[in-house]
């Protein structure tokens, strides 16, 4: 489940260099030459992160970032600004409009990948390549494997994404609609009850480990992943 990164850069040579290094690091990439083309891509599906050049034709990167941050649908997309501007005031301006990081040109590809990794770990843990492990339950995004005490658990692709998200956001309650947006994507239109079906399948896959009860139903609210000891509660782990 590699992260998809949108590169908004008008210089072809720089785009190609970034695409190559992203592929080497295991990320998917998609490119746009200007803000208008980038917005068309975002309209189809939200990327996990945007690499945004400051000096773009038609609309500057800084103005495009402002547009993204004002829009409810796009305001949480992580943004890393790419620019030849090195003045402190420029860096501050980029961060103040909501950029999550700032990389100056020319940059080292290794540094850029490290910055991307850091932002994704901080803002969208489920999109990074970091292993997630909780009390013996281990999810490895690089190998796309889930194990419990070194015994492999067979999961379908949707159950895998669902477990990855929930293990990366423990103890928080998410409604069905929130899970649809975060796991399926806000561009996919399926019924909310679809979540219930995949929760049921995920619990069944975990049943032999004894950890199916970690996926809890919170009545009237949604679902929560909790590895804490479960005592008497108003929640029903089996209720859909």
Short mmCIF file of C-alpha atoms in Angstrom, two decimals:
data_model
loop_
_atom_site.label_atom_id
_atom_site.label_comp_id
_atom_site.label_asym_id
_atom_site.label_seq_id
_atom_site.Cartn_x
_atom_site.Cartn_y
_atom_site.Cartn_z
CA UNK A 1 0.00 0.00 0.00
CA UNK A 2 2.58 2.57 -1.15
CA UNK A 3 1.77 6.24 -0.92
CA UNK A 4 0.80 8.10 -4.08
CA UNK A 5 2.70 11.38 -4.50
CA UNK A 6 1.65 14.19 -6.82
CA UNK A 7 4.59 16.12 -8.29
CA UNK A 8 3.63 19.64 -9.42
CA UNK A 9 6.73 20.90 -11.25
CA UNK A 10 7.06 22.63 -14.61
CA UNK A 11 10.68 21.57 -15.32
CA UNK A 12 10.66 18.18 -17.03
CA UNK A 13 14.20 17.22 -15.97
CA UNK A 14 13.39 17.77 -12.30
CA UNK A 15 10.10 15.84 -12.63
CA UNK A 16 11.91 12.88 -14.17
CA UNK A 17 14.56 12.89 -11.45
CA UNK A 18 11.94 12.95 -8.71
CA UNK A 19 9.83 10.23 -10.34
CA UNK A 20 12.86 7.93 -10.63
CA UNK A 21 13.85 8.38 -6.99
CA UNK A 22 10.29 7.95 -5.76
CA UNK A 23 10.04 4.67 -7.67
CA UNK A 24 13.32 3.51 -6.13
CA UNK A 25 11.92 4.31 -2.68
CA UNK A 26 8.73 2.33 -3.37
CA UNK A 27 6.34 5.24 -3.90
CA UNK A 28 3.84 5.78 -6.72
CA UNK A 29 3.95 9.11 -8.51
CA UNK A 30 1.83 11.22 -10.81
CA UNK A 31 2.89 14.50 -12.42
CA UNK A 32 1.39 17.86 -13.35
CA UNK A 33 3.05 20.83 -15.02
CA UNK A 34 0.88 23.49 -13.42
CA UNK A 35 -1.80 24.09 -10.79
CA UNK A 36 -4.70 23.63 -13.21
CA UNK A 37 -3.57 20.14 -14.25
CA UNK A 38 -2.78 19.28 -10.64
CA UNK A 39 -6.29 20.25 -9.54
CA UNK A 40 -7.80 18.04 -12.25
CA UNK A 41 -5.77 15.10 -10.91
CA UNK A 42 -6.81 15.87 -7.33
CA UNK A 43 -10.45 16.06 -8.42
CA UNK A 44 -10.22 12.43 -9.57
CA UNK A 45 -8.46 11.12 -6.46
CA UNK A 46 -6.60 12.62 -3.51
CA UNK A 47 -2.84 11.97 -3.40
CA UNK A 48 -1.14 11.07 -0.13
CA UNK A 49 1.33 13.95 -0.48
CA UNK A 50 2.07 16.81 -2.87
CA UNK A 51 5.53 17.98 -3.93
CA UNK A 52 4.80 21.55 -5.03
CA UNK A 53 7.15 23.85 -6.90
CA UNK A 54 6.98 27.50 -5.81
CA UNK A 55 7.41 29.05 -9.27
CA UNK A 56 4.74 27.59 -11.52
CA UNK A 57 3.19 29.11 -14.67
CA UNK A 58 -0.28 30.70 -14.44
CA UNK A 59 -0.61 30.24 -10.66
CA UNK A 60 2.32 30.14 -8.25
CA UNK A 61 2.80 27.16 -5.97
CA UNK A 62 2.26 29.33 -2.91
CA UNK A 63 -1.11 30.52 -4.24
CA UNK A 64 -2.08 26.97 -5.16
CA UNK A 65 -1.20 25.83 -1.64
CA UNK A 66 -3.54 28.51 -0.27
CA UNK A 67 -6.35 27.18 -2.49
CA UNK A 68 -5.76 23.65 -1.24
CA UNK A 69 -5.72 24.70 2.40
CA UNK A 70 -9.01 26.63 2.05
CA UNK A 71 -10.82 23.64 0.53
CA UNK A 72 -12.34 21.23 3.05
CA UNK A 73 -11.60 18.22 0.84
CA UNK A 74 -7.91 19.04 0.25
CA UNK A 75 -6.88 20.98 3.35
CA UNK A 76 -5.25 17.97 5.07
CA UNK A 77 -3.12 16.78 2.14
CA UNK A 78 0.55 17.03 3.19
CA UNK A 79 2.51 19.54 1.08
CA UNK A 80 6.28 19.83 0.65
CA UNK A 81 7.34 23.03 -1.16
CA UNK A 82 10.19 22.83 -3.69
CA UNK A 83 11.93 26.11 -4.45
CA UNK A 84 15.21 27.83 -5.29
CA UNK A 85 14.31 30.57 -2.79
CA UNK A 86 16.65 30.35 0.19
CA UNK A 87 15.71 33.44 2.17
CA UNK A 88 14.31 32.78 5.64
CA UNK A 89 11.32 35.01 4.89
CA UNK A 90 10.40 32.80 1.93
CA UNK A 91 10.63 29.66 4.02
CA UNK A 92 8.44 31.22 6.69
CA UNK A 93 5.90 32.29 4.05
CA UNK A 94 5.71 28.74 2.71
CA UNK A 95 5.21 27.25 6.15
CA UNK A 96 2.69 29.88 7.20
CA UNK A 97 0.32 29.05 4.34
CA UNK A 98 0.25 25.47 5.56
CA UNK A 99 3.16 23.65 3.88
CA UNK A 100 4.42 20.76 5.98
CA UNK A 101 8.03 21.07 4.87
CA UNK A 102 10.29 23.10 2.59
CA UNK A 103 13.12 21.78 0.36
CA UNK A 104 15.44 24.17 -1.47
CA UNK A 105 16.86 23.54 -4.92
CA UNK A 106 19.26 22.04 -5.79
CA UNK A 107 18.41 19.21 -3.41
CA UNK A 108 19.77 15.75 -2.75
CA UNK A 109 17.33 13.00 -3.80
CA UNK A 110 18.19 11.17 -0.57
CA UNK A 111 17.26 14.25 1.45
CA UNK A 112 13.99 14.64 -0.44
CA UNK A 113 13.02 11.01 0.19
CA UNK A 114 13.93 11.39 3.86
CA UNK A 115 11.71 14.49 4.12
CA UNK A 116 8.84 12.66 2.40
CA UNK A 117 9.22 9.70 4.75
CA UNK A 118 9.21 11.99 7.77
CA UNK A 119 6.08 13.89 6.70
CA UNK A 120 4.17 10.70 5.89
CA UNK A 121 5.14 9.08 9.20
CA UNK A 122 3.98 12.18 11.06
CA UNK A 123 0.76 12.89 9.20
CA UNK A 124 -0.34 9.64 7.53
CA UNK A 125 1.35 6.69 9.24
CA UNK A 126 -0.65 4.18 7.21
CA UNK A 127 0.85 5.54 3.97
CA UNK A 128 4.49 5.11 5.04
CA UNK A 129 6.72 2.07 4.70
CA UNK A 130 7.16 1.76 8.47
CA UNK A 131 6.38 -1.58 10.09
CA UNK A 132 3.48 -1.39 12.57
CA UNK A 133 3.60 -3.86 15.46
CA UNK A 134 1.28 -4.14 18.46
CA UNK A 135 1.72 -6.94 21.00
CA UNK A 136 2.92 -9.49 18.46
CA UNK A 137 0.56 -8.44 15.65
CA UNK A 138 2.91 -7.17 12.94
CA UNK A 139 2.09 -5.45 9.64
CA UNK A 140 4.95 -4.94 7.17
CA UNK A 141 3.97 -2.58 4.30
CA UNK A 142 7.13 -3.33 2.29
CA UNK A 143 6.46 -7.08 2.11
CA UNK A 144 2.69 -6.61 2.35
CA UNK A 145 2.54 -9.25 5.09
CA UNK A 146 0.64 -9.47 8.36
CA UNK A 147 1.83 -11.90 11.01
CA UNK A 148 0.99 -12.80 14.58
CA UNK A 149 3.90 -14.19 16.57
CA UNK A 150 5.60 -14.92 13.21
CA UNK A 151 2.57 -16.84 11.87
CA UNK A 152 1.19 -15.30 8.68
CA UNK A 153 -2.40 -14.04 8.52
CA UNK A 154 -4.13 -14.24 5.14
CA UNK A 155 -5.97 -11.00 4.32
CA UNK A 156 -7.66 -9.62 1.23
CA UNK A 157 -6.43 -6.24 -0.07
CA UNK A 158 -9.29 -4.26 1.50
CA UNK A 159 -8.96 -6.02 4.87
CA UNK A 160 -5.22 -5.33 4.73
CA UNK A 161 -5.75 -1.59 4.15
CA UNK A 162 -8.41 -1.48 6.85
CA UNK A 163 -6.16 -3.18 9.40
CA UNK A 164 -3.22 -0.94 8.46
CA UNK A 165 -5.28 2.18 9.02
CA UNK A 166 -6.74 0.98 12.30
CA UNK A 167 -3.39 -0.19 13.68
CA UNK A 168 -1.95 3.23 12.80
CA UNK A 169 -4.79 5.02 14.64
CA UNK A 170 -5.37 3.01 17.79
CA UNK A 171 -7.92 3.96 20.46
CA UNK A 172 -9.71 6.43 18.17
CA UNK A 173 -13.30 5.89 17.06
CA UNK A 174 -14.02 6.25 13.33
CA UNK A 175 -17.47 6.32 11.78
CA UNK A 176 -18.27 4.25 8.70
CA UNK A 177 -18.09 7.33 6.47
CA UNK A 178 -14.70 8.30 7.90
CA UNK A 179 -13.35 4.81 7.27
CA UNK A 180 -14.68 4.91 3.71
CA UNK A 181 -12.84 8.19 3.08
CA UNK A 182 -9.57 7.09 4.68
CA UNK A 183 -9.39 3.45 3.56
CA UNK A 184 -11.39 3.28 0.31
CA UNK A 185 -10.77 6.89 -0.74
CA UNK A 186 -13.14 9.81 -1.04
CA UNK A 187 -13.43 9.25 -4.81
CA UNK A 188 -14.91 5.77 -4.35
CA UNK A 189 -18.66 5.64 -3.96
CA UNK A 190 -19.82 2.61 -1.98
CA UNK A 191 -22.44 2.12 0.68
CA UNK A 192 -21.46 2.62 4.32
CA UNK A 193 -22.61 -0.92 5.15
CA UNK A 194 -19.72 -2.12 2.99
CA UNK A 195 -17.49 -1.23 5.94
CA UNK A 196 -19.41 -3.67 8.14
CA UNK A 197 -18.79 -6.51 5.68
CA UNK A 198 -15.04 -5.95 5.65
CA UNK A 199 -14.88 -5.47 9.43
CA UNK A 200 -16.57 -8.88 9.73
CA UNK A 201 -14.07 -10.45 7.32
CA UNK A 202 -11.14 -8.87 9.16
CA UNK A 203 -12.35 -10.17 12.51
CA UNK A 204 -12.78 -13.64 11.03
CA UNK A 205 -9.21 -13.58 9.68
CA UNK A 206 -7.89 -12.58 13.10
CA UNK A 207 -10.08 -14.99 15.04
CA UNK A 208 -7.50 -17.77 15.38
CA UNK A 209 -5.04 -15.27 16.93
CA UNK A 210 -7.50 -14.29 19.66
CA UNK A 211 -7.07 -10.64 18.64
CA UNK A 212 -10.31 -10.22 16.71
CA UNK A 213 -11.76 -8.55 19.82
CA UNK A 214 -9.28 -5.68 19.34
CA UNK A 215 -11.56 -4.42 16.55
CA UNK A 216 -14.39 -3.00 18.61
CA UNK A 217 -17.81 -1.73 17.65
CA UNK A 218 -18.78 1.48 19.42
CA UNK A 219 -22.56 1.69 19.38
CA UNK A 220 -23.89 4.70 17.51
CA UNK A 221 -20.38 5.90 16.62
CA UNK A 222 -18.37 3.42 14.55
CA UNK A 223 -15.30 1.27 15.09
CA UNK A 224 -12.15 1.41 17.19
CA UNK A 225 -8.93 -0.61 17.31
CA UNK A 226 -7.80 -1.22 20.89
CA UNK A 227 -5.27 -3.74 22.16
CA UNK A 228 -6.04 -2.77 25.76
CA UNK A 229 -7.59 -5.38 28.03
CA UNK A 230 -11.33 -5.46 27.40
CA UNK A 231 -13.49 -5.49 30.51
CA UNK A 232 -17.22 -4.85 30.97
CA UNK A 233 -18.26 -2.20 28.45
CA UNK A 234 -21.22 -0.77 26.58
CA UNK A 235 -19.46 -1.64 23.33
CA UNK A 236 -20.29 -4.83 21.50
CA UNK A 237 -17.33 -6.32 19.65
CA UNK A 238 -19.56 -8.65 17.69
CA UNK A 239 -22.32 -6.26 16.78
CA UNK A 240 -22.45 -4.91 13.25
#
